[in-house]
Every structure is written in structure tokens, then in C-alpha cells.
mmCIF file of C-alpha atoms and ligand atoms in Angstrom:
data_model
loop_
_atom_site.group_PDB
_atom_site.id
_atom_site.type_symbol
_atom_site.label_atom_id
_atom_site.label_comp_id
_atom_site.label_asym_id
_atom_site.label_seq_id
_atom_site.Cartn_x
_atom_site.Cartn_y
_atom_site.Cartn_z
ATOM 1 C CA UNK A 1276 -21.387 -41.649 3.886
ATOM 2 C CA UNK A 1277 -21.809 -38.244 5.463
ATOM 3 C CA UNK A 1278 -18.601 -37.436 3.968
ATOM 4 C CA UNK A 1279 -20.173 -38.235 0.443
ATOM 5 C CA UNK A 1280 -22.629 -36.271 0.926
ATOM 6 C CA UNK A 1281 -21.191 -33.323 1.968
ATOM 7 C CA UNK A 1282 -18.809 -33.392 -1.071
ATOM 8 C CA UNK A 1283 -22.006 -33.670 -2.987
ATOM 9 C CA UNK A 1284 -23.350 -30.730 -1.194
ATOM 10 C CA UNK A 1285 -20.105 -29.092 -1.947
ATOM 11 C CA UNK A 1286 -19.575 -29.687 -5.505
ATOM 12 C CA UNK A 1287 -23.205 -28.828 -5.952
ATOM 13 C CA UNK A 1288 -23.337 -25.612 -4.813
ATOM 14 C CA UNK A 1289 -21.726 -23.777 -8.130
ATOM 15 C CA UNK A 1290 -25.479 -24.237 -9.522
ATOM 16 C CA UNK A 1291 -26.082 -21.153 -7.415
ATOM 17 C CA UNK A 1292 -23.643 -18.633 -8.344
ATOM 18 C CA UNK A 1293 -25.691 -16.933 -10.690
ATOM 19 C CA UNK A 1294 -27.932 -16.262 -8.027
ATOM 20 C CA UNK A 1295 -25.933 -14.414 -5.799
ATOM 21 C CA UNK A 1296 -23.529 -12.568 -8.586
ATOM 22 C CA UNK A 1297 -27.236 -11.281 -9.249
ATOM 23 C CA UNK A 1298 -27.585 -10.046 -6.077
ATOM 24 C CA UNK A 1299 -24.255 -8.546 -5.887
ATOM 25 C CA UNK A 1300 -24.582 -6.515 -9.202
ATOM 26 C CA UNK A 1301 -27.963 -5.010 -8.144
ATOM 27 C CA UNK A 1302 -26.260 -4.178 -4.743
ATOM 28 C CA UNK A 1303 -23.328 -2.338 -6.764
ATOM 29 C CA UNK A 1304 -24.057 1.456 -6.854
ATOM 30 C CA UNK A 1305 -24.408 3.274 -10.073
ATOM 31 C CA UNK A 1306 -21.592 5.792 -11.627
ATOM 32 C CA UNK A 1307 -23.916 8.502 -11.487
ATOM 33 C CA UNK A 1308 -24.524 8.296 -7.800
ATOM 34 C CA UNK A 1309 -20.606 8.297 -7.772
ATOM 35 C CA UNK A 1310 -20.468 11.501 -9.083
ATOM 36 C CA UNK A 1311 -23.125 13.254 -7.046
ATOM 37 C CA UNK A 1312 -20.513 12.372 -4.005
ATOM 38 C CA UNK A 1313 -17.718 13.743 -5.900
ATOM 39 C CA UNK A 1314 -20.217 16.944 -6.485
ATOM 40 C CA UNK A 1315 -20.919 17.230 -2.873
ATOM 41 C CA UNK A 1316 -17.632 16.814 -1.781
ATOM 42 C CA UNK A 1317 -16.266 19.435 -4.251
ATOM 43 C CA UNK A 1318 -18.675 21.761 -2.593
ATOM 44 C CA UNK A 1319 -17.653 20.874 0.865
ATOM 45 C CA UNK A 1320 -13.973 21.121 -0.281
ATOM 46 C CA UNK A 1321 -14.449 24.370 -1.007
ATOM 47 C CA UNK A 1322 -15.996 26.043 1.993
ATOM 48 C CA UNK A 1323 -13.926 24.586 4.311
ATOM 49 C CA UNK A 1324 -11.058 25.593 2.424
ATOM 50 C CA UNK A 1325 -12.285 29.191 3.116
ATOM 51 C CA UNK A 1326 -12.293 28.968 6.452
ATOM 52 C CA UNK A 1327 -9.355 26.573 7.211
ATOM 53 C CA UNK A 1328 -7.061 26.806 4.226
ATOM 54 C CA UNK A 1329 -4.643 23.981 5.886
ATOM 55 C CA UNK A 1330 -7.754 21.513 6.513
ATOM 56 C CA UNK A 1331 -8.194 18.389 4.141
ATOM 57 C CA UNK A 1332 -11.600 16.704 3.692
ATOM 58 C CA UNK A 1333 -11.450 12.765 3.087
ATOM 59 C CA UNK A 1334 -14.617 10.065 2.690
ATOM 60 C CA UNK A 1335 -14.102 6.579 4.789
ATOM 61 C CA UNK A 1336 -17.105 4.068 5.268
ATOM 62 C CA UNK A 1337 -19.032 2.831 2.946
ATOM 63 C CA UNK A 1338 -18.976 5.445 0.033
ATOM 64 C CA UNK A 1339 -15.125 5.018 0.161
ATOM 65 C CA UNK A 1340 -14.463 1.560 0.921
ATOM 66 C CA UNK A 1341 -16.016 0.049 -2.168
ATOM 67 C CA UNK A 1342 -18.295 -1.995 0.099
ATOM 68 C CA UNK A 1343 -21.312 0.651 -0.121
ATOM 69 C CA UNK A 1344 -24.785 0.056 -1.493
ATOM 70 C CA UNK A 1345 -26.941 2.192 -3.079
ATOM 71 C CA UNK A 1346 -27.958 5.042 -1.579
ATOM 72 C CA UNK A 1347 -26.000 5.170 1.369
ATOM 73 C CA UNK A 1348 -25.497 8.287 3.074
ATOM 74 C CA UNK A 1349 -21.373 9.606 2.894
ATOM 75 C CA UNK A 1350 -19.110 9.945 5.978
ATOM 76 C CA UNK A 1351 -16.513 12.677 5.601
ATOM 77 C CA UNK A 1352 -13.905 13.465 7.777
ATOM 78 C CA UNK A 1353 -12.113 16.907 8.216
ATOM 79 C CA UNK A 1354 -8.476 16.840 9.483
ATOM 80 C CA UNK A 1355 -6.270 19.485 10.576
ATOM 81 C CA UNK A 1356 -3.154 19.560 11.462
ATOM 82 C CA UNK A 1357 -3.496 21.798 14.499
ATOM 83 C CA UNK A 1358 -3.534 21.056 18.600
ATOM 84 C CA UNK A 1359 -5.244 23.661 19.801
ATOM 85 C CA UNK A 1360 -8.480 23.473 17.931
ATOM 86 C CA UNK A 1361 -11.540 22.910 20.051
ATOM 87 C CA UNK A 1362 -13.597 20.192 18.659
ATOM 88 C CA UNK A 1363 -16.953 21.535 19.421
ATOM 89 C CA UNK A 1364 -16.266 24.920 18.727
ATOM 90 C CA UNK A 1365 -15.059 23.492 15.104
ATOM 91 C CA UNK A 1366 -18.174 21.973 14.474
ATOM 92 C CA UNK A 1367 -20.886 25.112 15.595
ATOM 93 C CA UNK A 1368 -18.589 27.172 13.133
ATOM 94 C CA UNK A 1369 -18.896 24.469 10.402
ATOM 95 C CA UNK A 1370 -22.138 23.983 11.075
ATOM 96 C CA UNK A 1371 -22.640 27.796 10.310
ATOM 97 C CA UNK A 1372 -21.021 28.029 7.736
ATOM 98 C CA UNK A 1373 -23.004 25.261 6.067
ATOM 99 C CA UNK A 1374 -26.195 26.492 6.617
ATOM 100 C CA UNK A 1375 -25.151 29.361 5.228
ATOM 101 C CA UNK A 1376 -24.175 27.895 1.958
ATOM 102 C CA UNK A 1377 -28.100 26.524 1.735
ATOM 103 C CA UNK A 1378 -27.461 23.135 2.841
ATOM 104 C CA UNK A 1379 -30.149 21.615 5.244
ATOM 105 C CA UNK A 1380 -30.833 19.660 8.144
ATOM 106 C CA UNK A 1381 -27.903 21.222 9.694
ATOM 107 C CA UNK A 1382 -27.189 19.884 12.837
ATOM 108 C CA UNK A 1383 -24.396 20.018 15.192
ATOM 109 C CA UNK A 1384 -23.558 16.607 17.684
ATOM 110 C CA UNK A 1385 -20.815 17.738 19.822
ATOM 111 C CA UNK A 1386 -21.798 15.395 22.736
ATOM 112 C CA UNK A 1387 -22.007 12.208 20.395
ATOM 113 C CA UNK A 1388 -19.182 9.247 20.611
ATOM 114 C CA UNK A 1389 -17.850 10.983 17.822
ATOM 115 C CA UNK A 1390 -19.244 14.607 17.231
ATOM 116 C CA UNK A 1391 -20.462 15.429 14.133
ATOM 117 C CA UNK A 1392 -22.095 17.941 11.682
ATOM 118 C CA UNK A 1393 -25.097 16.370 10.116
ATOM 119 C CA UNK A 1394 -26.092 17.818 6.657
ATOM 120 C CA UNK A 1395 -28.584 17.030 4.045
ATOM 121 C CA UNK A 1396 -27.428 18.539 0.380
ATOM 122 C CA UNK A 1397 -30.683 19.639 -1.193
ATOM 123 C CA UNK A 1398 -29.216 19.151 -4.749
ATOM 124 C CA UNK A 1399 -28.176 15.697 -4.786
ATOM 125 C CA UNK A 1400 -30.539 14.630 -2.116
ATOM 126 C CA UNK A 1401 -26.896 13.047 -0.262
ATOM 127 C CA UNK A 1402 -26.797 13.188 3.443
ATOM 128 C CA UNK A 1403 -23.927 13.664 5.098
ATOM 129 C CA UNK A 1404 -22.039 13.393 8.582
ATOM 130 C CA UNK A 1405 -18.834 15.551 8.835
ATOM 131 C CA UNK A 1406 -16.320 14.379 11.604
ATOM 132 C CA UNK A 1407 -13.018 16.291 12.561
ATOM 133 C CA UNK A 1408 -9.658 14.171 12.618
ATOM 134 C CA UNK A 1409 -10.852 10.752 12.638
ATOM 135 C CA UNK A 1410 -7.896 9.639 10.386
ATOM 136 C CA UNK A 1411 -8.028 6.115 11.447
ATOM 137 C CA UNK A 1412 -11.086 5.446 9.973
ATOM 138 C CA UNK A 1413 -9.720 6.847 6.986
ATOM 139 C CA UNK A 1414 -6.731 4.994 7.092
ATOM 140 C CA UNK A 1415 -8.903 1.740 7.585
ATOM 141 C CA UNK A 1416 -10.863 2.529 5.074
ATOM 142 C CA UNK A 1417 -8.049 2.915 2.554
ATOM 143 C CA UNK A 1418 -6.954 -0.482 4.129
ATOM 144 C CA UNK A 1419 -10.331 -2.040 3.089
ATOM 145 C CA UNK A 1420 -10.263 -0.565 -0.101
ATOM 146 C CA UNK A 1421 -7.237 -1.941 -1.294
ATOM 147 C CA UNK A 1422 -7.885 -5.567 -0.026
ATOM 148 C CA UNK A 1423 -11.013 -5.163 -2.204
ATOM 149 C CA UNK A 1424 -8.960 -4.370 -5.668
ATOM 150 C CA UNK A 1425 -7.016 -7.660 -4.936
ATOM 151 C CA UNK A 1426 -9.692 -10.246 -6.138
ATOM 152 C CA UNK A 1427 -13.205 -9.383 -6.667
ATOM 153 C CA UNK A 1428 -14.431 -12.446 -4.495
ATOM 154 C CA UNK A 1429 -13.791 -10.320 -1.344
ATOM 155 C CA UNK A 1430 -16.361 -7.612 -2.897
ATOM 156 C CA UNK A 1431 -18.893 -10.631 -3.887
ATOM 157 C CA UNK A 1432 -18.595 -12.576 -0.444
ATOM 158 C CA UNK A 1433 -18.823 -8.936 2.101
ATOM 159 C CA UNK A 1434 -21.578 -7.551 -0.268
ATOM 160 C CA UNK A 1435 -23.711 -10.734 0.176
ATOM 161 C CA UNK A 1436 -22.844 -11.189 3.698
ATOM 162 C CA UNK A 1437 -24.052 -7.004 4.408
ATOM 163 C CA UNK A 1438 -27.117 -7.518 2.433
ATOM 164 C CA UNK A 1439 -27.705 -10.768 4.560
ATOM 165 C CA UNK A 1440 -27.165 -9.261 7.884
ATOM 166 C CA UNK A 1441 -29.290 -6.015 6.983
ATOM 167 C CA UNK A 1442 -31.892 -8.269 6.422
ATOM 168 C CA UNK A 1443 -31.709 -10.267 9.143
ATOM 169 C CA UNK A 1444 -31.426 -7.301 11.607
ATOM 170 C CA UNK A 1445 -28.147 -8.185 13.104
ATOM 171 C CA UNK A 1446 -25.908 -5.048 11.699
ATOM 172 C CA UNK A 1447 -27.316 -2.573 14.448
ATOM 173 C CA UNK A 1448 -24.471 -1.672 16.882
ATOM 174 C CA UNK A 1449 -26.659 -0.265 19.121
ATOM 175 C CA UNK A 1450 -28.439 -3.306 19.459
ATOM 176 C CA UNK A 1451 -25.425 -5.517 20.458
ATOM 177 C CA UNK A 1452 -24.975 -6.854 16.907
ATOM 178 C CA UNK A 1453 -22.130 -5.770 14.107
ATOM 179 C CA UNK A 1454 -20.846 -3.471 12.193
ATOM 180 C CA UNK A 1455 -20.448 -3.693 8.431
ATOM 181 C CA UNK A 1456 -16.992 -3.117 8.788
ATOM 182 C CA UNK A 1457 -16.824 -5.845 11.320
ATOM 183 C CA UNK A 1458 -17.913 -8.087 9.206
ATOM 184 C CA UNK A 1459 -16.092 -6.847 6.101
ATOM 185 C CA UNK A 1460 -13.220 -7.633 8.771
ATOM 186 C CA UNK A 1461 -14.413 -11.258 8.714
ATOM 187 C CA UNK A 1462 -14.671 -11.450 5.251
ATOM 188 C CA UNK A 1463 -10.971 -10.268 4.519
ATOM 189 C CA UNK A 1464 -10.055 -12.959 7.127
ATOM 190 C CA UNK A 1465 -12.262 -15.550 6.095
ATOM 191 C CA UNK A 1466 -10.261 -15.147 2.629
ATOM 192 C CA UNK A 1467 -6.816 -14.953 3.805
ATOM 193 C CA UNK A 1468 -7.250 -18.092 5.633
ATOM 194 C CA UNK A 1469 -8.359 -20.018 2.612
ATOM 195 C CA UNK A 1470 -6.277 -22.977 1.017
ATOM 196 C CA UNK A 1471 -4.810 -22.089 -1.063
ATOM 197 C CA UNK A 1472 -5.634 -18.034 0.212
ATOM 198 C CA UNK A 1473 -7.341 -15.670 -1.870
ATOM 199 C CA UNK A 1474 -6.639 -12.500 -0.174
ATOM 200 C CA UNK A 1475 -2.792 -12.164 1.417
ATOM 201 C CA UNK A 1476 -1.988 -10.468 4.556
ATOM 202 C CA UNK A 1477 -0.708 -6.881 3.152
ATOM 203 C CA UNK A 1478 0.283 -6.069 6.716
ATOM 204 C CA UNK A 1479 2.601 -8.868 6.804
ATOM 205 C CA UNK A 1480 4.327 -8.003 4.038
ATOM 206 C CA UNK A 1481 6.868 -5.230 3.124
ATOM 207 C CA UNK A 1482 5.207 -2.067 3.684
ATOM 208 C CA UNK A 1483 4.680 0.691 0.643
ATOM 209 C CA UNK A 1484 2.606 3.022 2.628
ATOM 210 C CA UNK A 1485 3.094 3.811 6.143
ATOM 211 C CA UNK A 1486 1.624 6.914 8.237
ATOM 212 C CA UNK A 1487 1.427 7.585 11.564
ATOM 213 C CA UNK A 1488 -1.799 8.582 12.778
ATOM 214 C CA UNK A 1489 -2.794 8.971 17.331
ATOM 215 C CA UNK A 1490 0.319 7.313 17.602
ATOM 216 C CA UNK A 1491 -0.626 4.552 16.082
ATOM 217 C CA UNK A 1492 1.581 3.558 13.225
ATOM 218 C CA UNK A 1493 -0.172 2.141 10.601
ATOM 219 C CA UNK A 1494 1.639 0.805 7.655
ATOM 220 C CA UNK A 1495 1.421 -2.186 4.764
ATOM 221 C CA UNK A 1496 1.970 -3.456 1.462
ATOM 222 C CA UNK A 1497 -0.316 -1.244 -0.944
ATOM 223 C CA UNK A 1498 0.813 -1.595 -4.080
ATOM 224 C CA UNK A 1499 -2.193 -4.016 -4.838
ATOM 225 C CA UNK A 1500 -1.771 -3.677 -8.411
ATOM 226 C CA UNK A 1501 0.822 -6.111 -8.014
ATOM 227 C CA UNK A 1502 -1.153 -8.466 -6.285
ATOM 228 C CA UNK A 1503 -4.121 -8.992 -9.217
ATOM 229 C CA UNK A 1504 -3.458 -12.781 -9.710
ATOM 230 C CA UNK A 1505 -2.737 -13.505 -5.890
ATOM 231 C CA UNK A 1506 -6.244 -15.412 -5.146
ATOM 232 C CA UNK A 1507 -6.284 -17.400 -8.717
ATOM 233 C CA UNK A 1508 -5.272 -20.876 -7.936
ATOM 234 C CA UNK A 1509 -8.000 -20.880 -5.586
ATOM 235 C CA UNK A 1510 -10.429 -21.249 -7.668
ATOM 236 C CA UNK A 1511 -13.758 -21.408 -5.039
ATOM 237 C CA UNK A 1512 -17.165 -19.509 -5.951
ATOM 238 C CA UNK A 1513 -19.238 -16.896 -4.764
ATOM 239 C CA UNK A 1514 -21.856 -19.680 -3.445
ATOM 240 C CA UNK A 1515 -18.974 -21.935 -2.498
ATOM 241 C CA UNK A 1516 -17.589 -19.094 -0.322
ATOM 242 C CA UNK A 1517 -20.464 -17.679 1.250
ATOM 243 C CA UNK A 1518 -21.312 -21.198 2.387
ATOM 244 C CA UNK A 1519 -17.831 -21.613 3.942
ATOM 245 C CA UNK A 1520 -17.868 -18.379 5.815
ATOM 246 C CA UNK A 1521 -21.388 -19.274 7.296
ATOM 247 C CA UNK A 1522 -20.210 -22.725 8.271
ATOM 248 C CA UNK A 1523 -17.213 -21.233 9.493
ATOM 249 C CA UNK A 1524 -19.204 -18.958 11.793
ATOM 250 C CA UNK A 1525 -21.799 -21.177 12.741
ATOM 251 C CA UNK A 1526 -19.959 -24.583 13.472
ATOM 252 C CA UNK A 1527 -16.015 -23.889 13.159
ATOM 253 C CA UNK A 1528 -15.533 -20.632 14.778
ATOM 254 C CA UNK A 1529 -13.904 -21.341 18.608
ATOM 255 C CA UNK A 1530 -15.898 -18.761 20.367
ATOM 256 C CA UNK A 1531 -14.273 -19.207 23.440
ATOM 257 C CA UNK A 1532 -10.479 -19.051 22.949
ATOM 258 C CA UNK A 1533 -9.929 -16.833 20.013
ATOM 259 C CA UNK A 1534 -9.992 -14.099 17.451
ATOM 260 C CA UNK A 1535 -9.790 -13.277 14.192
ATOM 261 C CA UNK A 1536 -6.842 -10.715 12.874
ATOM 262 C CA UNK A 1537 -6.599 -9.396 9.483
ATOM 263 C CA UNK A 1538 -3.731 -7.820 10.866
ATOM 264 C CA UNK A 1539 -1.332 -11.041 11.070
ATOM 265 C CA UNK A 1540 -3.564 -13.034 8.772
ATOM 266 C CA UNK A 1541 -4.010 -15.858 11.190
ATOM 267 C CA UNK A 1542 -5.955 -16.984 14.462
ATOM 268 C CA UNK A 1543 -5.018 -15.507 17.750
ATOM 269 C CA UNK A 1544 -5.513 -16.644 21.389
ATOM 270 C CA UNK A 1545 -7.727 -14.450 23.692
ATOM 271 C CA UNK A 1546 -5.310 -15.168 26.180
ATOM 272 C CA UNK A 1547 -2.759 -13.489 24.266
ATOM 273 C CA UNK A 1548 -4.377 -10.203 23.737
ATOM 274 C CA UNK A 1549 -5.894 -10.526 27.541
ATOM 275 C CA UNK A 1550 -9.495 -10.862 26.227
ATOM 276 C CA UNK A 1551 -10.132 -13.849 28.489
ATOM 277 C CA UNK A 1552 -12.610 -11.887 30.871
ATOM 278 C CA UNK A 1553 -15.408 -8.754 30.957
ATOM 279 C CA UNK A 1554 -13.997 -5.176 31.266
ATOM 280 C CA UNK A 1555 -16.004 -2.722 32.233
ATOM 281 C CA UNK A 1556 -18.676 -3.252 29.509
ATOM 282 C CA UNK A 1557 -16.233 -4.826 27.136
ATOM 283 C CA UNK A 1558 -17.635 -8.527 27.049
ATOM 284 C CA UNK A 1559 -15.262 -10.094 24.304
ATOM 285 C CA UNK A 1560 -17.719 -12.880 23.168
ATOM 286 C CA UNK A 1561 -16.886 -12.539 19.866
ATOM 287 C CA UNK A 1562 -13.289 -11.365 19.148
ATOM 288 C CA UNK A 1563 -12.461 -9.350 15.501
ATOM 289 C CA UNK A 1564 -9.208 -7.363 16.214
ATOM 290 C CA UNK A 1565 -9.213 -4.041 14.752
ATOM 291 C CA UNK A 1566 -6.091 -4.201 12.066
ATOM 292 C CA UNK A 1567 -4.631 -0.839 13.376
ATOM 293 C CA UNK A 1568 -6.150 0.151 16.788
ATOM 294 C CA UNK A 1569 -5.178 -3.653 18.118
ATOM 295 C CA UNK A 1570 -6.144 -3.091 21.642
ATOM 296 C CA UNK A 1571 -9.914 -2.797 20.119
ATOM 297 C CA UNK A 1572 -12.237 -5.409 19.461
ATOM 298 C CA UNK A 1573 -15.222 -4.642 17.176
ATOM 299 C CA UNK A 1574 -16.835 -7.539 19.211
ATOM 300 C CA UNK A 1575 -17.118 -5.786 22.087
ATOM 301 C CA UNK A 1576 -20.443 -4.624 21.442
ATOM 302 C CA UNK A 1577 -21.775 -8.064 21.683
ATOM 303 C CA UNK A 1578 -23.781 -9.156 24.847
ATOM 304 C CA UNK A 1579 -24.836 -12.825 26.083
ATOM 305 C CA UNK A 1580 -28.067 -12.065 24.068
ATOM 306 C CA UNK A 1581 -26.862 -10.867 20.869
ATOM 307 C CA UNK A 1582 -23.887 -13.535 20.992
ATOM 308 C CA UNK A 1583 -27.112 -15.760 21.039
ATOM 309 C CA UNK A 1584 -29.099 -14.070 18.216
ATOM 310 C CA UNK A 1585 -25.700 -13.597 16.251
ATOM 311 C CA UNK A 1586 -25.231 -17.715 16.346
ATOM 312 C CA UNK A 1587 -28.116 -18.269 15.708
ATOM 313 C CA UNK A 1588 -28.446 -16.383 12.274
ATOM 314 C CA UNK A 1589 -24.691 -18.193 11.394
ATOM 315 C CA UNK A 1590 -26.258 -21.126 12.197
ATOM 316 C CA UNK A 1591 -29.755 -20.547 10.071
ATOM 317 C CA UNK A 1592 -27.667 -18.981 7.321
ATOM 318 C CA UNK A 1593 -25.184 -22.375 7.162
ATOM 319 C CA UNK A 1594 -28.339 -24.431 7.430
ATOM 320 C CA UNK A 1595 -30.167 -22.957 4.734
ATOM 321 C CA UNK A 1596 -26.620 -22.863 2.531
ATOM 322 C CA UNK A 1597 -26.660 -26.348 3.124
ATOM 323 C CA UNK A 1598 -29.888 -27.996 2.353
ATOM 324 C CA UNK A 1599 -31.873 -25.163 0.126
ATOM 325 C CA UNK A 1600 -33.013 -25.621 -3.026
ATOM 326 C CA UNK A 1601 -32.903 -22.094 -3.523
ATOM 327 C CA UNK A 1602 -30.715 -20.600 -0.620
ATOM 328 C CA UNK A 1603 -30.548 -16.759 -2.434
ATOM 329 C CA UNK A 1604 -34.142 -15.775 -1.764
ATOM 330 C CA UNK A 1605 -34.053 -17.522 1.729
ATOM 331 C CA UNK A 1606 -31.161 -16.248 3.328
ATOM 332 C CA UNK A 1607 -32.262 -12.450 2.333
ATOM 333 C CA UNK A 1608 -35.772 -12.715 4.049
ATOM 334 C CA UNK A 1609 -36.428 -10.438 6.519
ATOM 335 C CA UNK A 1610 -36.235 -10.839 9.741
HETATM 336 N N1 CTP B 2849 -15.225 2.460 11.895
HETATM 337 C C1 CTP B 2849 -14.172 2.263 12.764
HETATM 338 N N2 CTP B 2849 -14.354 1.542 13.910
HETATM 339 C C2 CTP B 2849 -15.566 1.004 14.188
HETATM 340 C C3 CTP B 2849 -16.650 1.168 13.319
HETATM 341 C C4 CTP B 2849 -16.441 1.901 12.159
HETATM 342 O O1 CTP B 2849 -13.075 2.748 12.499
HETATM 343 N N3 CTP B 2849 -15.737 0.319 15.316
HETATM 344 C C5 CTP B 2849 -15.014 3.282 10.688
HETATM 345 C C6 CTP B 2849 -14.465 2.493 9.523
HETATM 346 O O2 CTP B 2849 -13.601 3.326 8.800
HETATM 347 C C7 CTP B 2849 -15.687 2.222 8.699
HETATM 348 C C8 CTP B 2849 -16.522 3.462 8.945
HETATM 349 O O3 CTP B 2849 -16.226 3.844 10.272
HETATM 350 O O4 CTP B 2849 -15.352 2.055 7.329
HETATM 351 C C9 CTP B 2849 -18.008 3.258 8.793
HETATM 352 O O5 CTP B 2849 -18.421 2.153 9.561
HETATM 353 P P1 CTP B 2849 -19.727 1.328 9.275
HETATM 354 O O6 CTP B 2849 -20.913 2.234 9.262
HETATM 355 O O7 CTP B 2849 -19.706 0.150 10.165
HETATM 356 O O8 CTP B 2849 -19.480 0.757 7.841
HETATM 357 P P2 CTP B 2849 -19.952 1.218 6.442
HETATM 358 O O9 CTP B 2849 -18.911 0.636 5.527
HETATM 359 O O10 CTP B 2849 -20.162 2.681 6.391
HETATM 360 O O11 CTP B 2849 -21.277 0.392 6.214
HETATM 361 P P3 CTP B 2849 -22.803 0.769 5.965
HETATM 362 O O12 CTP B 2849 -23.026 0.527 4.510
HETATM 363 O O13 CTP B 2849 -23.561 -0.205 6.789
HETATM 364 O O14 CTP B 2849 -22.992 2.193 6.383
HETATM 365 MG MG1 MG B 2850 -21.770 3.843 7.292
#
């Protein structure tokens, strides 16, 4: 009987896809804000290119991924091709030369995690934080860019689950909780592992594109044009999916002994990657391999009370999927 209804539930649940396609188009930031970037960046472009002719600027995150929202602020990175350039002194000069070009809110981070030039750009009203050779977040970024272009499920599914987490307060890092592009990580892997899969596993396959970036070689199938009809004899919904990947999380997920790995497409063993126990402050309660930089886990900020608050919210979130007359404006409230 429970069976029943849970097929019920199941075949049910399309009544809500409007709902949350809704949601995802208002999410979905306009052209024009597209080409204020692209403005900025131009700009950018061409001071550095003053003072570093051999530099390149590229965007990651959000604005680059395809999984931004409105408004977001852009992340650029500056890479040179040079070892003897001093971080810090790179930024103070960038920083100068910035200011000098009218932008505002200049402000140099050297001492962050990852030092930065802040920036505000009057003109567009964009903010901006300026990073020097960070290529693997580009290279990820490209990575999560192209699994988006494959089927436009993965762009319904991470946009909802974003928005959801946002809401809920449990995408703040410094609070023990995730990234977005943690959970955009989950997403791609929550798709892959579907039957039959709606996302493949581009680094399994033959690679088109391969650099080599902190030693680190990162390569994989991106010729995604190709790949268009991959997802479309699965034919599962936006509401369908977003209740899977909360009932995945909440009830099916195997805490304990494993991790998820867009990498290889598939489930791993802690054991295997010798994430059985705490390092240092490296708790591994929550495992999500990084696809390139393996030996990191984007878990890893998660402590034994944000695991709790984490479950929790997967747990709330599959509840109200499951018994919620109308799950869209419930699982959005804020926390
Ligand atoms: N990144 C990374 N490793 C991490 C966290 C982030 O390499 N542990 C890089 C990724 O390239 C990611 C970018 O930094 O795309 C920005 O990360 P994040 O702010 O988590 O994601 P956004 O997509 O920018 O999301 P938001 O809209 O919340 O800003
Ligand atoms: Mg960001």
C-alpha cells in the first residue's frame, strides 16, 4: 500500500512543474545585464592590457557558469604566464591602476584565502573581485558550463536547488554550510546517476579539450553540441527531479561511507579516497569530490552542527516535496 501511494505521489507531482519553471525563468538573468558584464570586462581588458600586455582576463562563478541569478556580482580572474610575479605586489599595482581609471570601492585583499582586488564600476553599478591565476576555477567553471548546454534540466534542477538553499540559509561557507558550486556539483551528479541518465560523464569519455593547469591535468569530452539529445529518453520533470534529489539527500544519501564524483560519474568509497577520519580541520561529513582538484572535498567545510542543520533542510525540503499541496512557495520560505 505504501508502495501505491508513493507511485501516486510520484505520478502526481507533474501538476507542479509550472510552478517551479516559474521560478526558474524569474531567476534567469536578463540580456541586458549580460552586456553590462561584457562592458565592464571590456574596460578591465583594456587596462590591464596596458600594463601587462601578455595577461588574459577570464570570468568563472556564477556570471560565467550559466548558474547565476540576477544581480550577482562578477568574479574575474587575471592570469599570467610568468613565475616571478609577486602576488601582492600585482594586486596594489592593479588596484592603482583602477582607481585611477574612476572605478570605486577599490580595495586591495592580499592576506585573504585568495587575494583579491575588490571594485565597484560606477557605470553599470557591477561589483567586482579580480583574482590573479586562479585558472582552476576557470577551468571548472567552463566544466560547469558545458554540462549545463547538455539538457536544460540540469539548469532547472541547480537553479531551484540555489534559490532553495539561499533561502534557507544553508549556502554560507563561512557558516559550515555549501557552496553553490557544491551543490551545482550535486546536481550534475544527481543527473548522471539517473535511469536512464540525463547528464553523461564528459570526463569519462574521450577528451576534446585538455589543459594543464598547477599540475593538475584537466581534460574531457567538450564538444557538448554533440551531446543535445543525450538526457531525452529520460523523460522526468523539473518537480519530479527536484523531489528526487531532496529524497536522495535526505533519506538515500550514505553519509557515512561515501561520496559523490562528477568526475567518474558514479559513487565512491571514503575509504578509497582516505576520507574515513578528521584532518586537521577537514571533517569529511559530507563528501562532494572536486572534478579536477580530487584530493579536495567541497564538504570539508561542514561541521557536526551544520551536517545537522544541512539534514535537516534535505529532510524538510523532501518532506514538504512529498506531502504539499503547494511545495513551490513552501520550500522558498525563509529561514
Ligand atoms: N570555486 C572553487 N572551489 C571552491 C569554491 C568555488 O573552485 N571550493 C570556484 C568555482 O569556479 C566557482 C567559483 O569559484 O564557480 C564561485 O564559487 P561560488 O561563489 O560557490 O559559486 P557561484 O557560482 O559564484 O554562486 P553564487 O551565485 O552563489 O555566487
Ligand atoms: Mg559567486
Amino acid at each position: 500500500r505504501e508502495r501505491k501511494m508513493y507511485m501516486a505521489c510520484r505520478n502526481d507531482i507533474h501538476r507542479h512543474d509550472a510552478p517551479f519553471i516559474a521560478v526558474y525563468k524569474s531567476l534567469i538573468p536578463a540580456e541586458e545585464e549580460l552586456e553590462k558584464q561584457r562592458q565592464l570586462m571590456a574596460q578591465l581588458e583594456n587596462l590591464v592590457a596596458k600594463e601587462w600586455p601578455h595577461a588574459k582576463l577570464y570570468l568563472y562563478g556564477s556570471c560565467a557558469n550559466s548558474f547565476g541569478f540576477p544581480k550577482s556580482d562578477i568574479d574575474v580572474c587575471l592570469a599570467i604566464d610568468d613565475d616571478d610575479i609577486n602576488k601582492s605586489d600585482m594586486l596594489l599595482k592593479l588596484a592603482d591602476i583602477l582607481e585611477s581609471d574612476n572605478l570605486q570601492n577599490v580595495q586591495a585583499l592580499t592576506r585573504a584565502r585568495v587575494p583579491i582586488v575588490k571594485l565597484m564600476d560606477p557605470v553599470t553599478g557591477i561589483s567586482c573581485d579580480i583574482c590573479i591565476n586562479n585558472v582552476l576555477a576557470v577551468v571548472n567553471t567552463k566544466l560547469l558550463r558545458d554540462y549545463s548546454r547538455i539538457d536544460v534540466r540540469l539548469r532547472q534542477l541547480a537553479f531551484t536547488v540555489k534559490h532553495w538553499a539561499k533561502s534557507r540559509r544553508v549556502n554560507e561557507t563561512y557558516q559550515g554550510t555549501l557552496s553553490s558550486y557544491a551543490y551545482v556539483l550535486m546536481c550534475i551528479h544527481f543527473l548522471q546517476l539517473r535511469r536512464p541518465p540525463i547528464l553523461p560523464c564528459l570526463q569519462e569519455m574521450k577528451p576534446t579539450y585538455s589543459v594543464r593547469v598547477d599540475n593538475i591535468r584537466c581534460s574531457y569530452f567538450d564538444d557538448v553540441d554533440r551531446l543535445e539529445n543525450f538526457g531525452s529518453s529520460n523523460r522526468e520533470t523539473i518537480a519530479e527531479l527536484v523531489w528526487g534529489f531532496f529524497n536522495y539527500w535526505a533519506y538515500a544519501h550514505d553519509y557515512a561511507n561515501t561520496v559523490v564524483s562528477v568526475r567518474t560519474g558514479s559513487i565512491l568509497g571514503k575509504r578509497e579516497k582516505d576520507w574515513t577520519r578528521r584532518v586537521g580541520n577537514d571533517r569529511h561529513l559530507i563528501c562532494i569530490e572536486d572534478p579536477f582538484e580530487t584530493s579536495h572535498d567541497l564538504g570539508r567545510v561542514v561541521d557536526k552542527f551544520s551536517i545537522r542543520v544541512l539534514r535537516e533542510e534535505f529532510e524538510r525540503a523532501a518532506e514538504i516535496m512529498h506531502q504539499d499541496r503547494n511545495p513551490c512557495a513552501k520550500l522558498f520560505e525563509p529561514y
